[in-house]
Coordinates of C-alpha atoms in Angstrom, one line a residue:
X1 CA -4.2 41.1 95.7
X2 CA -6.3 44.3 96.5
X3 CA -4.1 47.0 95.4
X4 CA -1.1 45.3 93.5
X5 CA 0.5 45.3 90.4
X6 CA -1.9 43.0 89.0
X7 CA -4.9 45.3 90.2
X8 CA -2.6 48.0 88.4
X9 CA -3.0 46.7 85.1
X10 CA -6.1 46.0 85.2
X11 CA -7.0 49.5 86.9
X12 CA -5.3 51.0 83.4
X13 CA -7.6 48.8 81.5
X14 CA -10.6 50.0 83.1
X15 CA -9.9 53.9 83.1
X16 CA -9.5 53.3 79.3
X17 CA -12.6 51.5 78.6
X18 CA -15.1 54.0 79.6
X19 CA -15.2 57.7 80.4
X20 CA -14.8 58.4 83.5
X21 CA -16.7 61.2 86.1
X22 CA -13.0 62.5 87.5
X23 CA -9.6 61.8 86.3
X24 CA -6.8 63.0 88.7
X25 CA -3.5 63.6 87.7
X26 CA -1.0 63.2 91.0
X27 CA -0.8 60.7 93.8
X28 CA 0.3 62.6 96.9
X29 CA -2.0 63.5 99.7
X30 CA -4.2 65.9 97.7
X31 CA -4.9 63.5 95.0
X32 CA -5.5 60.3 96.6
X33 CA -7.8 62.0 99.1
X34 CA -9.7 63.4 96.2
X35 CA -10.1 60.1 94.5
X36 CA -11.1 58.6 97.9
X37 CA -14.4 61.2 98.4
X38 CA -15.5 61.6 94.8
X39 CA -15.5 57.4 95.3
X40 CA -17.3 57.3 98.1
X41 CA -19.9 59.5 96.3
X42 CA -20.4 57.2 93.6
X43 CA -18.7 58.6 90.8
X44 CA -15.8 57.0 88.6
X45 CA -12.8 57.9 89.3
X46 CA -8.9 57.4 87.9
X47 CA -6.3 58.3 88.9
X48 CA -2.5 58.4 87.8
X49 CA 0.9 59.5 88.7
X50 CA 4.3 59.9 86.5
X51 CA 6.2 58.4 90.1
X52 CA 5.0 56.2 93.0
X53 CA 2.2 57.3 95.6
X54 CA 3.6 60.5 98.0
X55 CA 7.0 60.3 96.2
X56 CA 6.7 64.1 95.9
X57 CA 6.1 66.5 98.7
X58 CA 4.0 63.6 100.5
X59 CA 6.7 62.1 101.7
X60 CA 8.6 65.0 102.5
X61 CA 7.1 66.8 104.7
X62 CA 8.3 67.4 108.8
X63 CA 5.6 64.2 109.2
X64 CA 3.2 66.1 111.1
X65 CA -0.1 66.6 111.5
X66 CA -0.4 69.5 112.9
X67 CA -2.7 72.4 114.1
X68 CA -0.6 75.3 113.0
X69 CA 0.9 77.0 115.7
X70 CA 3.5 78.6 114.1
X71 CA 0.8 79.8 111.5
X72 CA -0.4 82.3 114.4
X73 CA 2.6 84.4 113.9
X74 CA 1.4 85.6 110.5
X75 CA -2.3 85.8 111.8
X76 CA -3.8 83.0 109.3
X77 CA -6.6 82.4 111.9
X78 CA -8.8 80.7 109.8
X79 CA -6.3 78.2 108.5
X80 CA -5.5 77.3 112.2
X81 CA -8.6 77.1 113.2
X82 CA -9.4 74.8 110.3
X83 CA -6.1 72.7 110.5
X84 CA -6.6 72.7 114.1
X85 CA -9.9 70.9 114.0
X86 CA -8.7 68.6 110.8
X87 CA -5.9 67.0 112.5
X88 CA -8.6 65.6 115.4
X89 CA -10.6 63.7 112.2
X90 CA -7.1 62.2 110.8
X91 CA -6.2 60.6 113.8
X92 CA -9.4 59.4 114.7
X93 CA -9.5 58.0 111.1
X94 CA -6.1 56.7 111.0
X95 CA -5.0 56.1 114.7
X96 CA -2.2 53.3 113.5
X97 CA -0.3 56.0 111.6
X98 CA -1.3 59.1 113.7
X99 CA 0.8 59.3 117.4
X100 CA 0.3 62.1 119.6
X101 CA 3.1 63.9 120.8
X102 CA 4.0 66.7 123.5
X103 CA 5.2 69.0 122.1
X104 CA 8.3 71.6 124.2
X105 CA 7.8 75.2 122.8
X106 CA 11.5 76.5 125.1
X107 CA 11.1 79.9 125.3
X108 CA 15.2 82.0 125.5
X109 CA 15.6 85.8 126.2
X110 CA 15.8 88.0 123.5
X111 CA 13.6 85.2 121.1
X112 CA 10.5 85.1 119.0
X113 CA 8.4 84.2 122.5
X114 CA 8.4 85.0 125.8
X115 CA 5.7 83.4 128.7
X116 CA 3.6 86.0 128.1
X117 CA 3.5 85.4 124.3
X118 CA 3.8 81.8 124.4
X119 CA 0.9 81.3 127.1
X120 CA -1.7 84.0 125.2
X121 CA -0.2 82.7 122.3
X122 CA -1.0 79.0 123.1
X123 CA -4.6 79.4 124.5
X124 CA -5.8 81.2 121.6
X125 CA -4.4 77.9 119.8
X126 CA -6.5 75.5 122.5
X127 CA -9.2 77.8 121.5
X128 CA -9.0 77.8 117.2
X129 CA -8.0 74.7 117.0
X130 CA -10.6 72.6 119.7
X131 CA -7.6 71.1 121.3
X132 CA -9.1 68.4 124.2
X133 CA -9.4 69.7 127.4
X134 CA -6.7 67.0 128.4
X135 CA -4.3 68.3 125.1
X136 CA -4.4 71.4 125.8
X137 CA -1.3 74.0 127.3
X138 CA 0.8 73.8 130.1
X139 CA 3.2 76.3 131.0
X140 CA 6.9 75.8 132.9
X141 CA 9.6 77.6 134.2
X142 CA 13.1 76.9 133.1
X143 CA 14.2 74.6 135.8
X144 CA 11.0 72.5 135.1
X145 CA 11.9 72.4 131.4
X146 CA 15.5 71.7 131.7
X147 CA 14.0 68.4 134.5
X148 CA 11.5 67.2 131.5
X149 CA 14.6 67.7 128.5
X150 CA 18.3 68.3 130.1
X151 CA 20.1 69.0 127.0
X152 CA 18.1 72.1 126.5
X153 CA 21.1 75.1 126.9
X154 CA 20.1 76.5 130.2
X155 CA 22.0 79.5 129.4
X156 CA 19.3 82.1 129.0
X157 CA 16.1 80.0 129.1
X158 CA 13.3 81.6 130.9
X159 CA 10.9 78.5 130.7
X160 CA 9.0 76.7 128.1
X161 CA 5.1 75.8 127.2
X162 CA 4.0 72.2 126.5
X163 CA 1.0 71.5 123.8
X164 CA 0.6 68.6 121.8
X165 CA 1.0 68.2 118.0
X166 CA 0.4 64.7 116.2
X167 CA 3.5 63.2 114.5
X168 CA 2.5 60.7 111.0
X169 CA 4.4 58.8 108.6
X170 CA 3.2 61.2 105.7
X171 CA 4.2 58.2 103.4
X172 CA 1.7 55.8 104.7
X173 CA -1.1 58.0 105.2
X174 CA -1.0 58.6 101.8
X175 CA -0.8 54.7 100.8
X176 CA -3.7 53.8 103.4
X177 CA -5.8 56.6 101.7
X178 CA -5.2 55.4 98.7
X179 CA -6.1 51.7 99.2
X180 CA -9.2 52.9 100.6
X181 CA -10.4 54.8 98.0
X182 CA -9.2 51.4 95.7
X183 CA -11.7 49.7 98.0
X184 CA -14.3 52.1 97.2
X185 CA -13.9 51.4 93.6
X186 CA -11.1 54.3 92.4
X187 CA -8.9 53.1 89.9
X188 CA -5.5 54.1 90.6
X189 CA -1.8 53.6 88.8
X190 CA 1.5 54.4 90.0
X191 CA 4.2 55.0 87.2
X192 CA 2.3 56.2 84.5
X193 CA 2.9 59.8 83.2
X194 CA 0.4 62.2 81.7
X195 CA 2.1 63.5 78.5
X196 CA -0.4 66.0 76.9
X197 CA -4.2 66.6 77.2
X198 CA -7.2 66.4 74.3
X199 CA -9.9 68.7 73.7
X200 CA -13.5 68.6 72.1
X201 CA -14.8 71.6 72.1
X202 CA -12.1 73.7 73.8
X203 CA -12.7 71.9 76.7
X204 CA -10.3 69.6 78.0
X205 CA -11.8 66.1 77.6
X206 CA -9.1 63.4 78.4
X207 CA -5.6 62.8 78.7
X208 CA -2.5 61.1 76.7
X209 CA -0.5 59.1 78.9
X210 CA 2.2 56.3 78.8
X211 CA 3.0 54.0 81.2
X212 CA 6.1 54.2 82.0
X213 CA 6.7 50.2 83.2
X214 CA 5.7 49.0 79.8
X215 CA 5.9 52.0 77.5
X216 CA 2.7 52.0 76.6
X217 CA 0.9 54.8 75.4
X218 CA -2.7 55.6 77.2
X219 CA -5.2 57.2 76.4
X220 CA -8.1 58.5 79.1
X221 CA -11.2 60.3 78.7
X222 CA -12.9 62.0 81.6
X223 CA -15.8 64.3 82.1
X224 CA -13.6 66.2 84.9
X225 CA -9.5 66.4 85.4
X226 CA -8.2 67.6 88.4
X227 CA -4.3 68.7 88.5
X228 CA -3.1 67.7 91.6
X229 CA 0.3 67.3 91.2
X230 CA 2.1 69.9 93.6
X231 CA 5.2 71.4 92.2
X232 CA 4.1 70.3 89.3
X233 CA 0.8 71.8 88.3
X234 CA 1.9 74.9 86.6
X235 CA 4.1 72.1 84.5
X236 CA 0.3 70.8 83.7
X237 CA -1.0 74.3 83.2
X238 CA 1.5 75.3 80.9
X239 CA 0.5 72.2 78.9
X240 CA -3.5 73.2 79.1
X241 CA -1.9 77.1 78.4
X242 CA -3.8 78.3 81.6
X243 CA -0.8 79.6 83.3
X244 CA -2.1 82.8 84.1
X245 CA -2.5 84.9 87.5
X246 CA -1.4 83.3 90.1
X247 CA 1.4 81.0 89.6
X248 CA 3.3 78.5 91.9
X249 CA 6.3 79.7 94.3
X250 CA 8.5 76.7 95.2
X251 CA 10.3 76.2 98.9
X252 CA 12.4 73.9 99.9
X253 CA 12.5 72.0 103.4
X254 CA 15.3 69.6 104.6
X255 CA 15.3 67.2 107.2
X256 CA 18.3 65.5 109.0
X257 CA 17.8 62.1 111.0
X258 CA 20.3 61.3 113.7
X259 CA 20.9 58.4 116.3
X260 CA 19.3 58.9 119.6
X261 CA 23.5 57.7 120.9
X262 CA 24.7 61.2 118.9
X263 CA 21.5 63.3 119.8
X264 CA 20.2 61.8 123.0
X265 CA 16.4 63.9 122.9
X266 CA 13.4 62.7 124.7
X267 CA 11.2 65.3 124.1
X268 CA 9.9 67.1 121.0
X269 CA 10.5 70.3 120.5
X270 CA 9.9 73.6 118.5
X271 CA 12.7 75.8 118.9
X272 CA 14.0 79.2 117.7
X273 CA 16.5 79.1 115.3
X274 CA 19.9 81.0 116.8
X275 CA 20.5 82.7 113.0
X276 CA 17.8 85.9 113.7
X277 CA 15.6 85.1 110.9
X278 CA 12.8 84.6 112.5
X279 CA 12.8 80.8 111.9
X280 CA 11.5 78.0 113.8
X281 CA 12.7 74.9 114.0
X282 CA 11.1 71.2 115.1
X283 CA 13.5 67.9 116.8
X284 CA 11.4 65.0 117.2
X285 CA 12.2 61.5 118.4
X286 CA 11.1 58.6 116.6
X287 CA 12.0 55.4 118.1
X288 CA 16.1 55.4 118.4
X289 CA 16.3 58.1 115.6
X290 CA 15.7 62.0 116.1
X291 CA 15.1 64.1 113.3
X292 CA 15.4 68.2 112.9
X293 CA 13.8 70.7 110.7
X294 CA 13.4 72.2 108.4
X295 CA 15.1 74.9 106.1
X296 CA 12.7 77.1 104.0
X297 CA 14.5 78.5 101.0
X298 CA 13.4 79.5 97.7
X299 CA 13.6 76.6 94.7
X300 CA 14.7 76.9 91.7
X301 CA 16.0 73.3 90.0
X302 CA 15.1 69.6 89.4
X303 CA 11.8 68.6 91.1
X304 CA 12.4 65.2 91.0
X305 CA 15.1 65.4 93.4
X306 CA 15.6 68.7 95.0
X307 CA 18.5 67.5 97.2
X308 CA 20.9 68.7 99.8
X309 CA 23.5 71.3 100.4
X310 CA 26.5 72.1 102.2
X311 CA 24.9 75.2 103.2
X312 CA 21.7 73.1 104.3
X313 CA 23.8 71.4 107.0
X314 CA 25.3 74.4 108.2
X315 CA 22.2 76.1 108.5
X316 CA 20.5 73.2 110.6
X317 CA 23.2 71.6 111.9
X318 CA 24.6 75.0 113.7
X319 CA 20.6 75.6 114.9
X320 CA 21.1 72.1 117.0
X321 CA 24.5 72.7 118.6
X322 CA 23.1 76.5 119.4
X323 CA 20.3 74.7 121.1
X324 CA 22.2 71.6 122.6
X325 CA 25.7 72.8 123.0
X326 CA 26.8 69.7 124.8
X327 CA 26.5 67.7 121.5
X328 CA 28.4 69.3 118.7
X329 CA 27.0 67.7 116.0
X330 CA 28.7 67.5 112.6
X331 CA 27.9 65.9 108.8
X332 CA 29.2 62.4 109.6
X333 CA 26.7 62.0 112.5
X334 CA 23.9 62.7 109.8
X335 CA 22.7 59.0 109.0
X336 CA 19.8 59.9 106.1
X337 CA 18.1 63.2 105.3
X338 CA 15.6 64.1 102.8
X339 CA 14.5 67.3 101.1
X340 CA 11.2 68.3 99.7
X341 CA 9.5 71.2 97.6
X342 CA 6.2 73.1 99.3
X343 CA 4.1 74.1 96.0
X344 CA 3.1 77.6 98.0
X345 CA 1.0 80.6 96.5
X346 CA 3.7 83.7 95.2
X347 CA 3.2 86.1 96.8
X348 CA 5.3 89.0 95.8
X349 CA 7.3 90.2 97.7
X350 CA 7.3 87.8 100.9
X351 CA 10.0 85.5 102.3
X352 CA 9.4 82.1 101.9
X353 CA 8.4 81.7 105.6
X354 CA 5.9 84.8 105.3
X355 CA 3.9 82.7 102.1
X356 CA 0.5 81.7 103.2
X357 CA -0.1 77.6 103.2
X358 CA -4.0 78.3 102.2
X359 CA -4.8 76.2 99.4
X360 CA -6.5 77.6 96.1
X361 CA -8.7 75.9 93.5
X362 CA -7.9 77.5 89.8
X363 CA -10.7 76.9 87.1
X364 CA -8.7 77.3 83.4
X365 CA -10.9 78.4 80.5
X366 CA -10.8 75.0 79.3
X367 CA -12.0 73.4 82.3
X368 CA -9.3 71.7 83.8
X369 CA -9.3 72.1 88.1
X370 CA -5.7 72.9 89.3
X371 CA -5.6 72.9 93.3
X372 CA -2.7 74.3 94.7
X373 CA -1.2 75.5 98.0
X374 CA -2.3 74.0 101.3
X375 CA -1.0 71.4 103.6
X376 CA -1.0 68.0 104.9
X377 CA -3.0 67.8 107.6
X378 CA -6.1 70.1 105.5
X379 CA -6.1 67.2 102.5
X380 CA -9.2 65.7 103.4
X381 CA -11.0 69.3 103.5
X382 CA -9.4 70.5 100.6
X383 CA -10.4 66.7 98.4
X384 CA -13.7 67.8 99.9
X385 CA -14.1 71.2 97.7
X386 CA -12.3 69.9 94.8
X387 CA -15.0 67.0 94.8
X388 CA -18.1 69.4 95.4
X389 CA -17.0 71.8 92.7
X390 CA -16.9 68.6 90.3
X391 CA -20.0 67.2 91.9
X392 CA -21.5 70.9 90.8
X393 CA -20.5 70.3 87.0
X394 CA -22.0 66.9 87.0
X395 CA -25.0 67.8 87.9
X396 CA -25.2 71.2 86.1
X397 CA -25.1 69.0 82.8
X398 CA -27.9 66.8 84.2
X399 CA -25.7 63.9 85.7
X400 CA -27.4 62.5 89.1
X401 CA -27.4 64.3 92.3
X402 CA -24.6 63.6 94.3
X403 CA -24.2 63.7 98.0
X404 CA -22.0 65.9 100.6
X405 CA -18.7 64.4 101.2
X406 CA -18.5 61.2 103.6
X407 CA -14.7 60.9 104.5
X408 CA -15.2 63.2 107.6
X409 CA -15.6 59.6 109.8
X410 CA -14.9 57.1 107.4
X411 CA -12.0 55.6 108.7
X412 CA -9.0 54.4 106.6
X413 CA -7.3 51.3 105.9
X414 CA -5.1 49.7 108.8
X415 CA -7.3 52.7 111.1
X416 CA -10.3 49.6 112.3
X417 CA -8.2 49.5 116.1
X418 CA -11.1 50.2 117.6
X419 CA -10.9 54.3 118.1
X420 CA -7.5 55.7 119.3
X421 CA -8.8 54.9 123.1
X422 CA -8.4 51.4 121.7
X423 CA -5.4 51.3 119.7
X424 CA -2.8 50.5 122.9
X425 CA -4.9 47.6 123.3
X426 CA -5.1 46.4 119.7
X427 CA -1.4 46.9 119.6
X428 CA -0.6 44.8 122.8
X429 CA -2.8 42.2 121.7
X430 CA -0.8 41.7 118.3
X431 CA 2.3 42.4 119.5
X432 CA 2.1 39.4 121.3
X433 CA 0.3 37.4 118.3
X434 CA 3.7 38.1 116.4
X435 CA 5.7 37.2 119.5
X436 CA 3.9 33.6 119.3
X437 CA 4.4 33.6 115.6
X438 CA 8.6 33.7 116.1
X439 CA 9.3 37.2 116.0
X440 CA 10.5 39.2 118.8
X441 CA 9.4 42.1 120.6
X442 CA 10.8 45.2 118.9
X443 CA 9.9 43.0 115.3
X444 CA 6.0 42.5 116.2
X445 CA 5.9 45.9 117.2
X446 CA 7.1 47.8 114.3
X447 CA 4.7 45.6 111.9
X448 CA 2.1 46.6 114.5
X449 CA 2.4 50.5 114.5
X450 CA 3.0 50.2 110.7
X451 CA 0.3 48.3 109.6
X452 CA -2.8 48.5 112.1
X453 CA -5.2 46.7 111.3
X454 CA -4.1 45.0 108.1
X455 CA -0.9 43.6 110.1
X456 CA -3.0 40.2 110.4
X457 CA -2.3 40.1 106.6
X458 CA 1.3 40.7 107.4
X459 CA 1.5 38.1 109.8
X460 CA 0.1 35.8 107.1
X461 CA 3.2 36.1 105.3
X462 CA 5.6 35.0 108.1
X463 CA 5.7 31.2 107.7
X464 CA 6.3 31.8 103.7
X465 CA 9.7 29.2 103.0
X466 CA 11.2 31.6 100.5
X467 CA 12.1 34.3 102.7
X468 CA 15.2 31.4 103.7
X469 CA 15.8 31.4 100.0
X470 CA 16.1 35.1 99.6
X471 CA 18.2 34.6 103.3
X472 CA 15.6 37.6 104.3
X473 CA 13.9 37.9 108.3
X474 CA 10.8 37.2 108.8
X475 CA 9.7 40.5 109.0
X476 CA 11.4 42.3 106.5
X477 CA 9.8 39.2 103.6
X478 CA 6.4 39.7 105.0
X479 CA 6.9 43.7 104.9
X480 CA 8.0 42.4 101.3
X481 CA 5.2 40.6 100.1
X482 CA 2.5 43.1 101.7
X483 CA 4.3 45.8 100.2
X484 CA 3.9 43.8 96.4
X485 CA 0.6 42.6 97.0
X486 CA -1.8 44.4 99.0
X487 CA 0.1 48.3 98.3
X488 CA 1.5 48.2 94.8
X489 CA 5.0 48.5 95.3
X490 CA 7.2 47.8 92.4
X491 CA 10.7 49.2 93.2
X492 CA 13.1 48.3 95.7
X493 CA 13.1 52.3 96.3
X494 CA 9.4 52.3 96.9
X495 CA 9.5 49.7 99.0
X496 CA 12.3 50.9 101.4
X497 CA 11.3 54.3 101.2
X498 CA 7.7 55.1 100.9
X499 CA 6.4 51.5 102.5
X500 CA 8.7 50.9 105.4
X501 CA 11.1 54.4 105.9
X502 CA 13.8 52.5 105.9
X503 CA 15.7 54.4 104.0
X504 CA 15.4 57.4 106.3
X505 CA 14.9 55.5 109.6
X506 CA 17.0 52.2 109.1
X507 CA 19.4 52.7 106.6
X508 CA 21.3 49.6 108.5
X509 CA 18.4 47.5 107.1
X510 CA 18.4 48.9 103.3
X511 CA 22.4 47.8 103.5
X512 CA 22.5 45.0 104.8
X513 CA 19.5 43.2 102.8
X514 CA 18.9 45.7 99.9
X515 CA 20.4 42.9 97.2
X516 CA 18.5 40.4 98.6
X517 CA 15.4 42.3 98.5
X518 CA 16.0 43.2 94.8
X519 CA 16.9 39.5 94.1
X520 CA 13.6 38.8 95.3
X521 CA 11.5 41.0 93.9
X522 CA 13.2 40.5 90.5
X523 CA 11.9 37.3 91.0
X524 CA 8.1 38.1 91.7
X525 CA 7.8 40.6 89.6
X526 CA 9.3 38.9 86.7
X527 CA 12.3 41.1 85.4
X528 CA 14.4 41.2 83.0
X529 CA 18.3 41.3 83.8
X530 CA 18.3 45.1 82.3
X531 CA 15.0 45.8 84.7
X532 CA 16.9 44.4 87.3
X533 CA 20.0 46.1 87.0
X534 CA 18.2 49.6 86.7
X535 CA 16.1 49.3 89.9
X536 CA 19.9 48.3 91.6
X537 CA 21.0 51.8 90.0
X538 CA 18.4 53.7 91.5
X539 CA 17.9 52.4 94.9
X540 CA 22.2 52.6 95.1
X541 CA 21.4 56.6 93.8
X542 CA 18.9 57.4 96.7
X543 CA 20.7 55.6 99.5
X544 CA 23.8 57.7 98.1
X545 CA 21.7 61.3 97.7
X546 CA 20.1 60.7 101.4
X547 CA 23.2 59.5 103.4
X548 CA 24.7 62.5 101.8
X549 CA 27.1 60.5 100.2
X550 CA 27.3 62.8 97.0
X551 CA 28.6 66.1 99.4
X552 CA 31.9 63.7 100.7

């Protein structure tokens, strides 16, 4: 029961019975990386979020840790040179959730690159970014690129470059960064909503909170509060009444997932868009499911939920049948989707493309820390300055010294594999344990590549007799029970989608078992017949907002 939603409870009890060093208000990337190093430092550290872990941009993202190619076009050098060198420590830190990928950069006439762009273009990348010598750019021409992917359109391709890009589950990394830094003492709680802030002095000095599973009201003190909450931080700054300068400038990015049978693509690949915006576009496989994106639009609307539009289908649907014209794709072949917000940087005047992707640290008057901007694969660097600058404070008012930040090689929960030159051998290994434990193949391995290292605890859960009463598989109950116990799940929408991706991945799996999974957990977690029927009400609302059921 090491991050649960026992250790939940109890976490809330302990960030209210002392003060702590750092409170941090937001569980996606930023914050649970953040509460991670100032851990690993020795300082105390909470943390809270109004939703679950990553259910904001973290999970929404094109699942990518990348080295900012496309980031070359606006000449942010020093972002892809730090990205770049970034996305090598994530994946050696969390191999199990981290997967190399070749990347197809197709290069058509009259388009944003030709070979002589796309191979100076993609050098200078090797170079900024410290790609390995065995990563690094290869060049084609078009009949070598229509051989490696053949539903490219030939018509007009003059040949394509090859580099490699790392694809995540942006979901997971989050949750494995946050159970570490639970390991290294963080307290951290899921569901429970900062509501206003308190002062001494003009200086903000705690926060007032409720917990939104119980209704409780909480109050925390802390010597430091970070806002880390993404779209949300101006939200937070208007409540501190430190919303000056430099605000937030929302963008939204869909994704589409299809069937491998309707979009048969090998091959990942950047693309231009065929709409002469100036727009890229990324298709990459994942198992029997492809997925395509993204839009980048300006936001104005519900955070919670941004959601999907008609003309969001057009715009990316008509990009893939431009790009595969053999495979004229429509909305019915769309099986899930999801849409997130970027929390960008205004910058007046520019096209939501154009916006930088830096990340800023904003000081208010009162002394809350606001960080804003940036992007996935940079979280550990940017948790990295927030931390020193609090690290400063402490010290400045005569707490202990504190050291530099330690998460450059600390690797993460389910990341122990050995080092990625061992993780195809840890995988066979325990593929074949859960082959001799009654699963089959394509079962073991999905716990595998999911899990890492933890999938031993998994496994533990397999010969449990109530998955028969809950008439649940094998692997799906132990997913189940893991996802309760060990990652502090408490909806049937967390579970589905920010534990497993079902719901965008294997939305066959969410129908077909989704009332006995609530049955169950109803059951663990002890609720009531109202609880219960709210948790059916909103895992029925997202299957229907990401199958696109609400645009029939």
């Amino acid at each position: 029961m090491t991050f649960s939603s026992k250790t939940r409870k109890t976490s809330i009890q302990e960030m209210q019975n002392s003060e702590l060093d750092l409170l941090i208000i937001g569980g996606g990337i930023t914050g649970v990386g953040t509460a991670l190093d100032a851990a690993t430092r020795g300082l105390k550290v909470g943390l809270i979020d109004m939703q679950d872990f990553a259910a904001g941009t973290s999970s929404r993202s094109t699942k990518l840790i990348h080295g900012g190619l496309r980031y070359l076009k606006q000449f942010e050098i020093k972002l892809v040179a730090e990205v770049g060198k970034e996305r090598e420590i994530v994946y050696e830190n969390a191999p199990h959730v981290t997967t190399p990928l070749r990347m197809m950069l197709p290069f058509y006439k009259g388009g944003t690159f030709n070979s002589f762009t796309t191979s100076i273009g993609l050098r200078v990348y090797d170079k900024l970014a410290g790609v390995k010598k065995e990563e690094r750019r290869t060049m084609m021409r078009s009949k070598q690129a229509i051989k490696r992917e053949p539903i490219l359109a030939p018509e007009d391709l003059k040949g394509a470059g090859m580099y490699v890009e790392y694809r995540t589950d942006d979901a997971r990394l989050t949750m494995e960064v946050a159970k570490t830094a639970s390991l290294y003492g963080a307290h951290l709680a899921n569901y429970v909503k900062a509501e206003s802030f308190t002062y001494e002095n003009n200086q903000v000095n705690g926060v007032v909170a409720r917990d939104l599973q119980t209704g409780d009201a909480v109050v925390l003190h802390a010597k430091n509060i970070v806002n880390a909450t993404g779209p949300w931080v101006d939200t937070l700054r208007e409540q501190d009444r430190s919303k000056k300068g430099k605000t937030i400038h929302l963008t939204k990015g869909v994704h589409f997932v299809f069937s491998k049978r309707h979009l048969p693509l090998n091959q990942a690949l950047y693309f231009d868009t065929p709409y002469d915006d100036g727009r890229m576009m990324f298709a990459i496989p994942r198992g029997e499911k492809v997925y395509v994106g993204t839009t980048d639009t300006n936001y104005k609307g519900s955070m919670n939920e941004p959601g999907v539009t008609q003309e969001d289908i057009e715009y990316i649907v008509g990009a893939i049948n431009a790009r595969f014209p053999d495979f004229q794709l429509t909305k019915k072949d769309i099986e899930s989707s999801w849409a997130g917000l970027r929390p960008l940087i205004h910058e007046e005047g520019k096209d939501p493309s154009d916006i930088s992707r830096k990340d800023e640290i904003f000081l208010s008057e009162s002394g809350l820390i606001t960080i804003a901007g940036g992007k996935l694969t940079g979280y550990r660097k940017m948790a990295a300055d927030i931390v020193d600058r609090v690290c400063e404070t402490l010290e400045a008012e005569g707490m202990d010294t504190y050291p530099q930040s330690k998460t450059k090689h600390l690797v993460l929960s389910g990341g122990k594999v050995g080092g990625s030159d061992r993780l195809a051998h840890f995988q066979k290994v325990h593929i074949e344990a859960g082959v001799k434990l009654g699963l089959n193949e394509e079962m073991a391995r999905k716990l595998v590549e999911r899990y890492g290292s933890n999938v031993p605890q998994v496994f533990a859960y397999l010969d449990d007799p109530r998955a028969e009463t809950y008439q649940l598989p094998k692997d799906v109950w132990a997913s189940l029970l893991y996802g309760i116990h060990h990652e502090m799940a408490l909806t049937p929408v967390d579970f589905f989608l920010r534990r497993t991706s079902d719901l965008l991945f294997d939305v066959q799996t969410v129908t077909t078992f989704k009332d006995q999974v609530i049955d169950a957990m109803g059951s663990l977690l002890e609720w009531s017949e109202n609880e219960k029927a709210n948790h059916q009400t909103e895992l029925e609302k997202q299957l229907h907002y990401l199958t696109l059921a609400h645009l029939n």
